[in-house]
Every structure is written in C-alpha cells, then in structure tokens.
Amino acid sequence: METIIIDGLSYALPLFIIAIGGIYSERSGIINLALEGLLGFGAFTGGLFVALLGKYFTHAGWPIYLSFLVAAIGGGIFALLHALLTIKFKANQVISGVVVNIVSVALTGFLTSQINASVFDQPSNRFLLSVLPRYTIPVLSDIPVIGAIFKNVYPFSFMIVVLFIIFWYIFRHSRYGMHLRACGDNPQAADAAGINVYRTRFWAVVISGALAGIGGMSFAYSISTNFSPAVYMGAGYLAIAALIFGNWNIMPTLFACLIFGFARSGAYQLMRELALPSSFSDLAMTIPYVLTLLLLIFFSKTNKAPRALGEIYDKSKR
Amino acid sequence: MPDSNRRGNPLLRFFGNQRWQFITIPLVAILMSLITASIIVLILGKNPLTTFQSLLQGSGFIPKPNYANFKNVFTDFVDTVDAVTPMIFASLAVAVAFHAGLFNIGVSGQMLLSGFVATIVVGYSPLPAVLAKPLVIIIGIIVGALVGGLIGFLKYRFNINEVVAAIMLNYIIQYTISFFINTRYVDPVSRQSRVISSASRLTLLNVPYGDIRMRIPIAFVIAILLAIFLWFFFAKMKPGFEMKMVGLNQVASRYAGVRIGKTLIMAMMISGALAGLAGVSYYLGFFSSIQPNVLTSVGFDAIAVSLLGNSHPIGVIFSSWLITALSRGGTYMSSMVGIRYEIAALIVGLILLFSAMSQFIRQRINALISRSDRR
C-alpha cells in the first residue's frame, strides 16, 4: 500500500503540473498538443545546465533546484514557437502542436549528441543527472496509511504542490485568470471588454511551456536520472488526456492524474505480489489506460470544451 | 495604372497567383527551411550543397559514386518507394479524418494492431502467396477500420474526445501486443517478433532484374490508386461531400439532413482502414517483424506530412515523398559529410515548421501584392 502511494504520487504530480499548463493554454483558447515537445525541451535545457555545471563545478546540492528553474525557462522559451505559430502566424493549432513536438524531438536529439561530442568529448545521447534525495516528514509520516504521502517524497513534489496552489489561485481568482477564461470562451466579447486577447493567450502558452518544462525535468530525474530521448514517453499526451478527463478544470484534473498514477503503481505492485514473470508487466501497464477509458465512458457525457478552443482569433474578423 | 501592375515584381507575381498558391506556398516553405538548414550546416563548418546532395544520393534520387554488388541508384530509389508506401497510407488516414473535422492521432496504434493481427493470422501460416497477400491487405483494412470505428463510436455515443480515446487505445494496443510478442511470438535472437513467411510479405525481395536485385513494393500501387480514388471521393461523391460538410459546420449539416453520427463513425472507419493498410505495408512489407513495446513514429509524422500536402489526397503523395526521402538519406549523408544524421530529422522538422506557417506566408504575399498594386 505504501509503495503504491509513494510511487503513484511521484508519477501523478509531474503529470499534473504538465496538465495545469495544458489547462492554462486550452482555457485561453489554444489547443496544446505541444506539451510533449515542451516537456522534452524543458528537460533538455535542465539536463544541459546540470551537465555544464558538472563540467565546471563539482556536483553540489543546489544545481538540482536551479535545474528546475532552467527547465521552466527552457520550456517557456520553446513554447514561444507554439505561441508565435498559433497566435501571430495563425497556424492550425493542432498542426502547430504536432510540429512543435517533431521539432523538439529532432532538435534535442541533434543538440544532445552534438554538444556531448563537441563540449564533453564523448559519444553519448544523454546528459547524466544526479540522483535526487528523498525526504520524509517526521511526524506526519507516522499517520497510518495516508502517512505514506509524506514518506520518501521527491523535492519536486513539494515544489509542484506549491506551484499548483499558486496557479490554481491565479486561474480561479486573479484578474489574469478571469481574462484567460474569457478569451477561451468568447474572444470577441473579451476583446470588446478591453482585454488584449493576443497577449493573454500568448502568456498562457508560455506558462504552459514553463510548467511542462518543470514536469519534464521531474520525469527526467525520477524515471531515468538522465536526460535522453527516452523522456519522450508520451507523458504530454497523457496530460492532455487527463485535462480533458478533468473537463478543463484544475481540481478534477488533479483527480484524474491521481487515478492514473495510483492505477499505474497499483498495477506494478499487483505484479510484484502475484510474483508474475516480468513479461506480464506489459499487461499491467495497460491497466491505467483501460481504467481511464472506462471512466471516460461514464464521465464524459457532460464534458464540454472551452467554446472558442481551436478558433484562430482574428481581430479584424467578425 | 493596371498595366504597370502586370509588370510588377515577377517573383511576387509568381507566388501571388491564387490559382497556383496550393503548390507555390509549400514551395516557399520548403525553400525557407532549406535556407535555414543551410545556415545550420554552415555553422557546423560543412558545405550545405554536398549535404543536400548526399541526402538525395542516400535516398536514391541521384547516383552515388559507387555501389555494392547487385545495387545501383534504381535499387536505392525502390527502397525509398518501399519506405514511402506506409507514409502515404498513414497521411491519407490523417487527411480523411481531417476533412471530417476529426483528428486521428491513433494512426500508429491502428497500424500496430493491424500489422500484428495480419502477422499472426497470415504471416505465420503456410498459405501460398496468391492467398496470403490479399488476405494480409483485407485483414489490415478490417482491423484498422474496427479500431477507427471504435474511436468514432466512442465520440458519437459517449462524447469521448477522439484525441483522448485514440491516445488511450495507442497505449493499450502497444502494451498488449508487446505482451503477446514477448510471451508467444518472440525471436530469441533479434528480440522482435518472428519473421513472417515471404509468401505473406507485401514487398517482394531480391527480384532479379538485369544484373541487380531489387525490392518490389506491391502496396505502393494500391496507395496511389487509393489516393486518386479519395480525391474523387471528396470532390465528386455524396458521402465525401457530407464528410467535408460535417467537418466545416456540424450544426449546418444537421439542418441539411446529414446524419452526423453515421458520418463521423464512417470517416473514422475509413481513416482507420487506411491506417491499417499503412500498418500491413509497414510491418509486413517494409519490415517483416514487429519490435515489441515501440509505437512507430510514422503515425505521428503523418499528421504533419498530411498538412504539408494540404490534406489533399494527391498533395499527400508528394509530401510523403519529400519527408521520407529526407529522413532516409540521413545515414548516408552522415557518413559522407561527417555531420550527425540527426540533422536530417531537423531539416524535416524545419520544413514542417515553415509549412505550418503557410497561412501566414499566403497572407504576407497577398498583402505585399495589394500594396504594390496600390502604388
């Protein structure tokens, strides 16, 4: 039970922060299939930062935390591409997202090998990261069952919880959050009310990139402790599924991510308990996806996308 | 003075001709990406011209300096034809769904499932080629159509977003098939599924022709014929027209008496069937075995390739060619010029990036023309 909660949370939280970014973008009216590419590029910049620091300094504790900031900046900068394509260049948002993903995979693959060869003098397609320390909160972790939430927590989990509260507040209660939601539902009305639709959407996409970068860095640390093309394992698409499941709202999306994370770790645990051969792990891996699909059958009747989602906003058009 | 307009900038005139913009705009996009790629290659200290030349040599468009036994530029070219076939099918699959306002991101999953079913039903059977090859194609169509239809049904009946359903099905298919391959059909040496019988393979290998041995990809002919049929289907036939109508405006088409649900499911079934054909021509043609736990990138690349071809069935053929040829030339380019083969993927990405801007490029060109007209 403990492992289910610990592993489930360390998978669900990065997924959730990526999904929050997706919600920002999509509620402002920009379909964001680019999350996969954004998280990859964020993880790439974070990984490059750690690798460069490791070359010139010895591995200290602080690059770990700084690398998340760098990953957020990297993801945000790469998101400019999606923002420019969809807002300035009026590209089809779905297509732009897919193209950003393709460019991200190609660019990070090329840059990682090239930088490894020319800066670090080694033929490799990955940047090694250090193993993250894990923390246990003293008193809280002694509570039976739910105490596991506070056991062996990755540092990024704390960070994600803090970011979640901040971004939930901004989304629900700040002026910007309100503008953002207005732009996604009726950009013409929002414009008439004096909101700059382009600017609001632009920042929403950049935020989604930054949050995806943090999520990607978390996955790079927790799953493989290196940055390699393996970071593109579909978490971005999964986050999109989670946010659609959560009806484009932050709280239900958290719920969706948790279900997903726990179903995943639960399936693994089940495998271990039944002592099945490792080939069965593939079968166990399908459980979270089957479960999500089944739940969707019951819960998507009332699902409604933001009304102007995917609409290219053109001020001069009526 | 209208007379002076005619004599305006000839380049602008060429690209401004609205009749031909469907072809000139992608050309601008390709040109821009080649310029950008050249700059990258120059920064790396290599010659862009030899880079592009070796890319084309690698994919068999222009002859290499020397060849191994039984090979020449034509065999290289046919190898590229073999690789382009699944891409054409997959891009057509995306394009059909696109016309109906749907987004089929599950092409890779549909490919994998149909390829797998065809492999175990026909690939491991002793059937003779006359029976095996048509059966492989039929299975590909049916399995793909069923998965596509399921996604359409889930969308129509349960309001499940087709993107989510397709992503979930992709993973379910990927892991389930990986399980079956690893437990039942694995080749202990290659760690892939066992190689299929040559009778069931859609690509004929080592066909002697003069002093060379070459591949013959049978499915390529089907791909071209289907593309032409789909062009006719969307341009002239009622169900194709209804699909486009639903894609443009569901409310209006409901008032006009189109059955939305039926049309959506139908579009997804056709899209799935095409993806299934892509699957069999990929796993039982270009390859002859399936790697477990890997979803091919063909289905995802096809989304962008389809865009590059304006989602037009004939345009898709050309864009598939371009993208596949560039990707395939990468290894040879890498060995000849001495830059990393990933640069080929980057060039492909740049082309797609600039073609995503086609709407903007069109606007800019038309704005430039109207400005020079006013003068």
XYZ file of C-alpha atoms in Angstrom:
693
model
C 0.000 0.000 0.000
C 2.794 2.393 0.957
C 4.692 1.849 -2.264
C 1.511 2.336 -4.265
C 1.005 5.770 -2.710
C 4.660 6.817 -2.879
C 5.212 5.717 -6.490
C 1.772 6.848 -7.564
C 2.320 10.376 -6.269
C 5.764 10.729 -7.771
C 4.232 9.890 -11.158
C 0.949 11.770 -10.774
C 2.367 15.109 -9.618
C 4.674 15.826 -12.592
C 1.836 14.733 -14.872
C -0.447 17.116 -13.019
C 1.830 20.141 -13.354
C 2.068 19.486 -17.110
C -1.710 19.206 -17.246
C -2.122 22.521 -15.375
C -0.023 24.134 -18.074
C -2.252 22.498 -20.652
C -5.341 23.862 -18.914
C -3.926 27.390 -18.997
C -3.275 27.146 -22.699
C -6.515 25.426 -23.656
C -8.760 27.586 -21.478
C -7.290 30.613 -23.214
C -8.401 29.028 -26.485
C -5.156 27.490 -27.776
C -5.144 23.708 -28.268
C -1.865 22.490 -26.872
C -0.745 19.171 -28.284
C 2.790 20.528 -27.967
C 3.053 19.579 -24.283
C 5.102 16.505 -25.161
C 7.670 18.559 -27.023
C 7.673 21.310 -24.413
C 8.371 18.958 -21.532
C 11.135 17.341 -23.548
C 12.791 20.625 -24.400
C 12.467 21.816 -20.803
C 14.110 18.636 -19.566
C 16.805 19.091 -22.208
C 17.733 22.603 -21.049
C 17.646 21.480 -17.416
C 19.814 18.479 -18.229
C 22.250 20.586 -20.239
C 22.507 23.017 -17.332
C 23.347 20.224 -14.892
C 25.867 18.748 -17.327
C 27.582 22.113 -17.885
C 27.724 22.789 -14.164
C 29.151 19.320 -13.594
C 31.954 20.130 -16.033
C 33.000 23.354 -14.366
C 31.994 22.782 -10.752
C 31.701 19.676 -8.673
C 28.186 18.408 -8.182
C 26.720 20.454 -5.389
C 23.205 20.251 -3.999
C 21.899 23.490 -5.399
C 22.097 22.757 -9.161
C 19.270 20.291 -8.631
C 16.881 23.007 -7.591
C 18.204 25.511 -10.077
C 17.858 22.976 -12.884
C 14.081 23.055 -12.444
C 14.120 26.812 -12.905
C 16.252 26.435 -16.018
C 13.919 23.724 -17.314
C 10.960 26.050 -16.785
C 12.703 28.826 -18.690
C 13.673 26.420 -21.471
C 10.139 25.089 -21.770
C 8.779 28.623 -21.738
C 11.128 29.740 -24.489
C 10.316 26.750 -26.652
C 6.625 27.452 -26.077
C 7.207 30.786 -27.830
C 7.358 28.739 -31.001
C 3.854 27.374 -30.443
C 2.624 30.806 -29.353
C 4.091 32.511 -32.417
C 2.787 29.872 -34.800
C -0.732 29.836 -33.423
C -1.207 33.489 -32.486
C 0.970 35.514 -34.830
C 1.209 33.187 -37.805
C -2.377 31.925 -37.423
C -1.384 28.304 -37.942
C -3.821 25.498 -37.241
C -3.314 24.834 -33.541
C -3.417 21.054 -33.750
C -0.864 21.024 -36.523
C 1.348 23.555 -34.811
C 1.363 21.386 -31.690
C 2.372 18.280 -33.599
C 5.051 20.184 -35.494
C 6.469 21.611 -32.264
C 6.705 18.055 -30.924
C 8.521 16.832 -34.022
C 10.919 19.773 -33.972
C 11.547 19.281 -30.269
C 12.451 15.601 -30.665
C 14.690 16.374 -33.641
C 16.328 19.421 -32.100
C 17.050 17.936 -28.668
C 18.301 14.707 -30.251
C 20.653 16.643 -32.507
C 21.810 19.115 -29.860
C 22.399 16.458 -27.194
C 24.664 14.390 -29.445
C 26.373 17.446 -30.901
C 27.025 19.070 -27.526
C 28.178 15.801 -25.992
C 30.616 15.363 -28.859
C 31.941 18.903 -29.105
C 31.813 20.114 -25.484
C 32.187 16.972 -23.399
C 34.172 14.871 -25.895
C 32.050 11.771 -25.503
C 29.747 9.973 -27.914
C 26.503 9.893 -25.989
C 22.904 10.928 -26.480
C 22.183 11.680 -22.848
C 23.050 14.040 -20.019
C 23.589 12.341 -16.696
C 21.749 13.816 -13.725
C 22.391 13.168 -10.082
C 20.050 11.013 -8.012
C 17.547 13.178 -6.209
C 17.426 12.998 -2.418
C 14.073 11.984 -0.983
C 12.596 13.422 2.157
C 10.361 12.036 4.874
C 8.436 14.497 7.015
C 8.860 13.349 10.623
C 5.508 13.471 12.437
C 3.078 13.385 9.530
C 4.588 10.260 8.009
C 3.715 8.277 11.157
C -0.017 8.509 10.469
C -1.248 5.087 9.351
C -1.952 4.625 5.623
C -2.049 8.279 4.496
C 1.262 8.871 6.254
C 2.801 7.332 3.144
C 2.026 10.578 1.343
C 4.776 12.209 3.389
C 7.296 9.413 3.056
C 10.213 9.357 0.583
C 8.984 12.472 -1.161
C 10.965 13.883 -4.063
C 11.851 17.563 -3.665
C 9.989 18.355 -6.875
C 6.781 17.052 -5.328
C 6.843 19.841 -2.743
C 7.594 22.331 -5.460
C 4.734 21.086 -7.615
C 2.268 21.314 -4.722
C 3.283 24.923 -4.097
C 3.051 25.757 -7.818
C -0.316 24.033 -8.018
C -1.734 26.257 -5.250
C -0.309 29.408 -6.836
C -1.511 28.585 -10.318
C -4.889 27.391 -9.084
C -5.326 30.734 -7.342
C -4.257 32.702 -10.399
C -6.580 30.664 -12.599
C -9.630 30.951 -10.362
C -9.310 34.234 -8.536
C -6.972 36.630 -10.276
C -7.791 39.154 -12.937
C -5.469 37.402 -15.381
C -7.177 34.066 -14.786
C -10.551 35.584 -15.487
C -9.291 37.243 -18.680
C -7.776 33.960 -19.747
C -11.015 32.055 -19.343
C -12.911 34.811 -21.142
C -10.518 34.557 -24.100
C -11.186 30.846 -24.347
C -14.949 31.185 -24.287
C -15.651 34.286 -26.272
C -12.621 36.172 -27.536
C -14.728 38.755 -29.369
C -16.558 39.700 -26.173
C -13.298 39.681 -24.228
C -11.773 41.989 -26.796
C -14.762 44.309 -26.638
C -14.312 44.431 -22.873
C -10.799 45.730 -23.390
C -8.822 42.540 -22.892
C -5.857 42.050 -25.198
C -6.695 38.561 -26.483
C -3.365 38.025 -28.222
C -1.322 38.958 -25.172
C -3.455 36.888 -22.779
C -3.202 33.812 -24.986
C 0.483 34.386 -25.572
C 1.295 34.311 -21.873
C -0.985 31.330 -21.304
C 1.011 29.319 -23.835
C 4.324 30.450 -22.350
C 3.135 29.434 -18.868
C 2.122 26.041 -20.202
C 5.625 25.632 -21.594
C 7.273 26.578 -18.326
C 5.112 24.204 -16.294
C 5.647 21.424 -18.831
C 9.396 22.026 -18.528
C 9.213 21.502 -14.767
C 7.168 18.343 -15.265
C 9.614 17.055 -17.854
C 12.587 17.720 -15.583
C 10.815 15.847 -12.781
C 10.313 12.841 -15.047
C 13.919 13.027 -16.195
C 15.047 12.860 -12.579
C 12.570 10.335 -11.220
C 12.353 7.826 -14.063
C 15.798 7.626 -15.574
C 18.128 10.065 -13.726
C 19.351 11.324 -17.083
C 18.128 13.336 -19.992
C 17.813 11.150 -23.045
C 15.295 10.853 -25.878
C 13.514 8.389 -23.565
C 11.949 11.392 -21.867
C 9.534 11.499 -24.811
C 7.447 8.635 -23.497
C 4.060 10.194 -24.049
C 3.538 11.973 -20.730
C 2.500 15.090 -22.624
C -0.277 13.251 -24.450
C -1.301 11.652 -21.172
C -1.535 15.081 -19.555
C -3.830 16.173 -22.377
C -5.991 13.132 -21.748
C -6.053 13.974 -18.031
C -7.095 17.568 -18.570
C -9.856 16.630 -20.989
C -10.981 13.995 -18.485
C -10.928 16.751 -15.860
C -13.186 18.837 -18.103
C -10.550 21.588 -18.408
C -10.709 22.342 -14.663
C -7.764 22.096 -12.302
C -9.316 20.153 -9.424
C -10.922 17.344 -11.451
C -7.683 17.110 -13.425
C -5.779 16.509 -10.187
C -8.241 13.712 -9.524
C -7.645 12.268 -13.000
C -3.859 12.401 -12.570
C -4.073 10.717 -9.170
C -6.281 7.921 -10.503
C -3.783 7.454 -13.264
C -0.731 7.484 -11.013
C -2.244 5.097 -8.476
C -3.581 2.735 -11.141
C -0.070 2.605 -12.565
C 1.748 1.968 -9.303
C -1.061 -0.334 -8.141
C -0.699 -2.453 -11.249
C 3.046 -2.754 -10.691
C 2.504 -3.674 -7.053
C -0.033 -6.309 -8.056
C 2.558 -7.810 -10.358
C 5.059 -7.995 -7.556
C 2.580 -9.542 -5.095
C 1.488 -12.200 -7.569
C 5.154 -12.804 -8.441
C 4.357 -12.873 -12.145
C 7.175 -13.056 -14.690
C 8.399 -9.690 -15.959
C 6.732 -10.125 -19.342
C 3.421 -9.575 -17.576
C 4.458 -6.043 -16.701
C 3.338 -5.034 -20.209
C -0.128 -6.299 -19.406
C -0.100 -4.455 -16.090
C 0.861 -1.274 -17.915
C -2.417 -1.313 -19.838
C -4.480 -1.112 -16.623
C -4.265 2.678 -16.144
C -5.239 3.299 -19.766
C -8.106 0.815 -19.763
C -9.351 2.278 -16.487
C -9.192 5.826 -17.866
C -11.097 4.805 -20.985
C -13.785 3.084 -18.901
C -14.117 6.052 -16.557
C -14.395 8.347 -19.556
C -17.383 6.367 -20.794
C -19.219 7.244 -17.574
C -17.959 10.769 -17.062
C -17.699 12.408 -20.465
C -21.402 12.921 -21.147
C -21.246 16.432 -19.740
C -17.734 17.150 -20.975
C -17.568 20.452 -22.764
C -14.501 22.058 -24.273
C -13.896 25.818 -23.952
C -16.152 27.299 -26.589
C -13.502 29.087 -28.633
C -10.946 26.272 -28.343
C -9.031 25.912 -31.577
C -10.521 29.023 -33.090
C -7.931 31.295 -34.636
C -8.713 34.717 -33.275
C -8.527 37.465 -35.824
C -9.348 40.887 -34.506
C -10.427 42.186 -37.867
C -12.912 39.373 -38.455
C -16.454 39.357 -37.121
C -2.380 52.108 -63.895
C -3.230 48.421 -64.266
C -0.606 47.994 -66.958
C 2.288 48.630 -64.585
C 0.855 46.079 -62.139
C 1.296 43.324 -64.629
C 4.940 44.237 -64.846
C 5.438 44.245 -61.050
C 7.943 42.048 -59.294
C 7.876 38.813 -61.306
C 8.697 36.688 -58.265
C 5.794 38.227 -56.396
C 3.556 37.671 -59.415
C 4.549 34.023 -59.486
C 3.814 33.387 -55.833
C 0.807 35.662 -55.812
C -1.126 33.721 -58.428
C -4.015 32.426 -56.317
C -4.690 29.581 -58.721
C -1.286 28.075 -58.068
C -0.821 29.009 -54.444
C -1.693 25.488 -53.290
C 1.632 24.441 -54.805
C 3.693 27.647 -54.598
C 3.134 28.241 -50.881
C 4.503 24.814 -49.824
C 7.437 25.519 -52.156
C 8.149 28.754 -50.291
C 8.015 26.809 -47.022
C 10.445 24.201 -48.335
C 12.768 26.895 -49.676
C 12.802 28.733 -46.356
C 13.574 25.558 -44.428
C 16.389 24.634 -46.822
C 17.895 28.084 -46.308
C 17.659 27.697 -42.534
C 19.137 24.213 -42.718
C 21.989 25.512 -44.882
C 22.796 28.095 -42.235
C 22.938 25.370 -39.565
C 25.188 23.230 -41.759
C 27.425 26.249 -42.440
C 27.709 26.929 -38.704
C 28.844 23.330 -38.286
C 31.556 24.103 -40.834
C 30.325 21.883 -43.680
C 29.168 22.521 -47.218
C 25.368 22.672 -47.447
C 25.355 21.707 -51.131
C 27.223 18.441 -50.604
C 24.981 17.814 -47.607
C 21.808 18.050 -49.659
C 23.433 16.169 -52.493
C 24.311 13.255 -50.217
C 20.789 13.331 -48.771
C 19.403 12.828 -52.271
C 22.037 10.202 -53.028
C 21.150 8.324 -49.864
C 17.516 8.100 -50.889
C 18.242 7.112 -54.483
C 17.315 10.268 -56.381
C 20.776 10.879 -57.785
C 23.523 8.263 -58.214
C 26.181 7.656 -55.575
C 29.857 7.414 -56.615
C 29.953 3.644 -56.042
C 27.641 0.772 -55.179
C 27.765 -2.650 -53.555
C 27.002 -5.778 -55.594
C 23.539 -6.042 -57.159
C 22.811 -2.430 -56.249
C 22.535 0.800 -58.178
C 20.680 4.080 -57.975
C 17.478 2.367 -59.046
C 17.508 -0.139 -56.168
C 18.077 2.714 -53.731
C 15.142 4.508 -55.272
C 12.905 1.454 -55.000
C 13.925 1.078 -51.342
C 12.659 4.593 -50.800
C 9.426 3.706 -52.611
C 9.090 0.833 -50.170
C 9.530 3.189 -47.221
C 7.208 5.837 -48.579
C 4.260 3.468 -49.013
C 3.233 3.257 -45.327
C 3.702 7.004 -45.040
C 1.281 7.671 -47.910
C -1.359 5.416 -46.351
C -0.880 6.958 -42.915
C -1.033 10.515 -44.239
C -4.180 9.689 -46.200
C -5.658 8.321 -42.969
C -4.963 11.600 -41.192
C -6.246 13.611 -44.155
C -9.587 11.756 -44.332
C -10.256 12.307 -40.627
C -9.187 15.918 -41.019
C -11.748 16.547 -43.747
C -14.482 15.412 -41.367
C -13.178 17.737 -38.646
C -11.676 14.852 -36.702
C -8.132 14.358 -35.581
C -6.797 10.820 -35.787
C -3.752 10.757 -33.539
C -4.137 6.984 -33.182
C -2.743 6.055 -36.584
C 0.334 4.449 -35.028
C -1.782 2.254 -32.756
C -4.067 1.242 -35.601
C -1.020 0.405 -37.690
C 0.465 -1.747 -34.947
C -2.719 -3.708 -34.254
C -3.498 -4.463 -37.885
C 0.123 -5.371 -38.551
C 0.121 -7.693 -35.554
C -3.157 -9.430 -36.409
C -2.050 -9.907 -40.011
C 1.284 -11.258 -38.782
C -0.149 -13.946 -36.525
C -3.061 -14.909 -38.776
C -1.334 -14.928 -42.155
C 2.366 -14.256 -41.554
C 2.875 -17.452 -39.548
C 0.596 -19.591 -41.727
C 1.770 -21.782 -44.609
C -0.643 -20.116 -47.060
C 0.610 -19.640 -50.633
C 1.343 -16.108 -51.826
C -1.764 -15.899 -54.017
C -3.958 -16.253 -50.950
C -1.692 -14.760 -48.305
C -1.050 -11.349 -49.829
C -4.707 -10.373 -50.480
C -5.627 -11.747 -47.052
C -2.991 -9.554 -45.386
C -4.447 -6.497 -47.099
C -8.030 -7.421 -46.192
C -7.093 -8.030 -42.551
C -5.276 -4.715 -42.432
C -8.343 -2.891 -43.724
C -10.789 -4.649 -41.387
C -8.740 -4.366 -38.190
C -7.856 -0.729 -38.828
C -11.458 0.136 -39.646
C -12.666 -1.522 -36.448
C -10.270 0.463 -34.236
C -11.045 3.694 -36.094
C -14.753 2.949 -35.923
C -14.475 2.330 -32.184
C -12.962 5.776 -31.698
C -15.714 7.331 -33.809
C -18.363 5.397 -31.885
C -16.943 6.457 -28.506
C -17.031 10.053 -29.677
C -20.560 9.875 -31.021
C -22.151 7.734 -28.315
C -20.254 8.774 -25.162
C -18.897 12.176 -26.167
C -15.340 10.993 -25.567
C -12.905 13.321 -27.277
C -11.360 11.390 -30.168
C -7.873 12.564 -29.254
C -8.088 11.095 -25.769
C -9.676 7.850 -26.913
C -7.024 7.432 -29.591
C -4.156 8.119 -27.172
C -5.520 5.612 -24.662
C -6.021 2.995 -27.381
C -2.484 3.620 -28.647
C -1.051 2.676 -25.273
C -3.408 -0.238 -24.701
C -2.531 -1.666 -28.112
C 1.179 -1.060 -27.652
C 1.438 -2.817 -24.294
C -0.957 -5.655 -25.062
C 0.853 -6.547 -28.270
C 4.207 -6.242 -26.557
C 2.951 -8.778 -24.020
C 1.839 -11.250 -26.679
C 5.019 -10.881 -28.711
C 7.250 -11.321 -25.686
C 5.387 -14.354 -24.390
C 4.468 -16.152 -27.609
C 5.988 -14.883 -30.806
C 9.415 -13.626 -29.843
C 12.561 -14.470 -31.746
C 15.161 -15.070 -29.010
C 17.993 -13.582 -31.079
C 16.519 -10.399 -32.507
C 14.174 -9.749 -29.540
C 11.480 -8.955 -32.108
C 8.555 -10.998 -33.317
C 9.478 -13.960 -35.521
C 9.956 -13.114 -39.166
C 6.873 -13.697 -41.329
C 6.730 -16.054 -44.287
C 7.936 -14.480 -47.512
C 4.645 -15.509 -49.161
C 2.736 -13.100 -46.939
C 5.128 -10.191 -47.323
C 3.788 -7.284 -49.373
C 7.274 -6.388 -50.581
C 8.974 -8.814 -52.946
C 12.664 -9.139 -52.108
C 15.689 -9.747 -54.335
C 13.780 -9.756 -57.602
C 16.495 -10.146 -60.255
C 16.441 -7.507 -62.966
C 19.433 -7.436 -65.270
C 22.459 -7.541 -63.009
C 20.729 -6.038 -59.997
C 18.433 -7.430 -57.319
C 15.639 -5.199 -56.166
C 12.574 -4.918 -53.989
C 9.083 -4.566 -55.409
C 6.641 -2.920 -53.003
C 3.226 -4.161 -54.149
C 1.277 -1.932 -51.758
C 2.662 1.203 -53.398
C 0.351 0.713 -56.371
C -2.611 0.375 -54.019
C -1.564 3.533 -52.207
C -1.501 5.573 -55.417
C -4.811 4.160 -56.645
C -6.423 4.843 -53.280
C -5.144 8.405 -53.238
C -6.703 9.007 -56.655
C -9.946 7.388 -55.520
C -10.038 9.532 -52.372
C -9.546 12.651 -54.437
C -12.576 11.595 -56.486
C -14.446 10.611 -53.299
C -14.100 14.041 -51.725
C -14.527 16.015 -54.928
C -17.429 14.213 -56.548
C -19.165 11.712 -54.272
C -22.027 12.341 -51.850
C -20.581 10.678 -48.701
C -17.316 12.533 -49.246
C -19.177 15.794 -49.598
C -21.148 15.071 -46.426
C -17.916 14.399 -44.548
C -16.430 17.700 -45.603
C -19.690 19.392 -44.679
C -19.694 17.904 -41.171
C -16.064 18.930 -40.829
C -16.857 22.513 -41.715
C -20.047 23.020 -39.735
C -21.852 20.346 -37.771
C -24.896 22.472 -36.985
C -25.468 23.465 -40.582
C -25.056 19.910 -41.814
C -27.539 18.630 -39.226
C -30.104 21.107 -40.560
C -29.310 19.974 -44.074
C -30.240 16.436 -43.068
C -26.818 14.845 -42.750
C -26.642 12.131 -40.102
C -23.746 13.415 -38.025
C -23.085 10.255 -36.019
C -23.058 7.995 -39.041
C -20.789 10.361 -40.944
C -18.325 10.704 -38.070
C -18.086 6.962 -37.496
C -17.782 6.376 -41.238
C -14.948 8.912 -41.523
C -13.079 7.305 -38.632
C -13.594 3.849 -40.150
C -12.153 4.935 -43.481
C -9.313 6.675 -41.682
C -8.690 3.567 -39.583
C -8.792 1.312 -42.643
C -6.126 3.451 -44.305
C -4.071 3.317 -41.114
C -4.494 -0.455 -41.174
C -3.119 -0.537 -44.711
C -0.222 1.584 -43.504
C 0.305 -0.987 -40.759
C 0.440 -4.032 -43.003
C 2.626 -2.309 -45.579
C 4.959 -1.264 -42.754
C 5.177 -4.419 -40.649
C 4.572 -6.949 -43.431
C 6.237 -5.069 -46.255
C 8.938 -2.624 -45.375
C 9.761 -4.733 -42.304
C 8.946 -8.360 -41.743
C 8.725 -8.408 -37.951
C 7.404 -6.253 -35.123
C 9.508 -4.683 -32.414
C 7.662 -5.032 -29.097
C 6.837 -2.009 -26.965
C 7.520 0.531 -29.679
C 4.907 2.650 -31.400
C 6.198 3.760 -34.786
C 6.603 7.483 -35.336
C 5.092 7.140 -38.831
C 1.596 7.776 -37.495
C 2.639 10.984 -35.780
C 4.813 12.256 -38.618
C 1.892 11.574 -40.945
C -0.077 14.335 -39.229
C 2.462 16.910 -40.295
C 3.031 15.293 -43.692
C -0.680 15.463 -44.325
C -0.595 19.167 -43.528
C 2.319 19.727 -45.878
C 0.170 18.195 -48.599
C -2.758 20.467 -47.667
C -4.710 17.319 -46.630
C -5.275 16.838 -50.352
C -5.037 13.153 -51.355
C -2.739 13.900 -54.287
C -0.718 16.515 -52.406
C -0.148 13.955 -49.659
C 1.670 11.677 -52.105
C 4.244 14.377 -52.826
C 4.721 15.469 -49.242
C 5.179 11.845 -48.136
C 7.886 11.511 -50.776
C 9.738 14.573 -49.656
C 9.712 13.776 -45.955
C 10.546 10.087 -46.325
C 13.341 10.752 -48.801
C 14.939 13.310 -46.492
C 14.688 11.053 -43.452
C 16.128 8.091 -45.323
C 19.065 9.998 -46.754
C 20.280 10.879 -43.252
C 22.512 7.879 -42.617
C 24.324 8.147 -45.930
C 24.695 11.910 -45.524
C 26.143 11.395 -42.069
C 28.799 9.007 -43.371
C 29.657 11.185 -46.390
C 29.678 14.702 -44.977
C 30.569 13.875 -41.411
C 27.737 15.598 -39.620
C 25.298 13.865 -37.341
C 22.431 12.027 -39.016
C 20.018 13.813 -36.661
C 20.405 16.855 -38.909
C 18.128 15.120 -41.433
C 15.360 14.904 -38.833
C 15.964 18.555 -38.057
C 15.558 19.538 -41.714
C 12.305 17.586 -41.817
C 11.170 19.385 -38.676
C 12.040 22.757 -40.214
C 10.080 22.020 -43.381
C 7.049 21.096 -41.315
C 7.539 24.163 -39.149
C 7.590 26.531 -42.082
C 4.701 24.785 -43.776
C 2.649 25.252 -40.608
C 3.099 28.948 -41.311
C 1.648 28.599 -44.819
C -1.447 30.580 -43.907
C 0.755 33.427 -42.728
C 3.022 33.241 -45.766
C -0.047 33.428 -48.003
C -1.321 36.464 -46.120
C 2.042 38.200 -46.351
C 2.377 37.561 -50.076
C -1.146 38.744 -50.786
C -0.587 41.801 -48.610
C 2.632 42.613 -50.488
C 0.815 42.307 -53.788
C -2.070 44.522 -52.783
C 0.436 47.068 -51.522
C 2.346 47.075 -54.827
C -0.986 47.218 -56.642
C -1.961 50.333 -54.784
C 1.226 52.077 -55.748
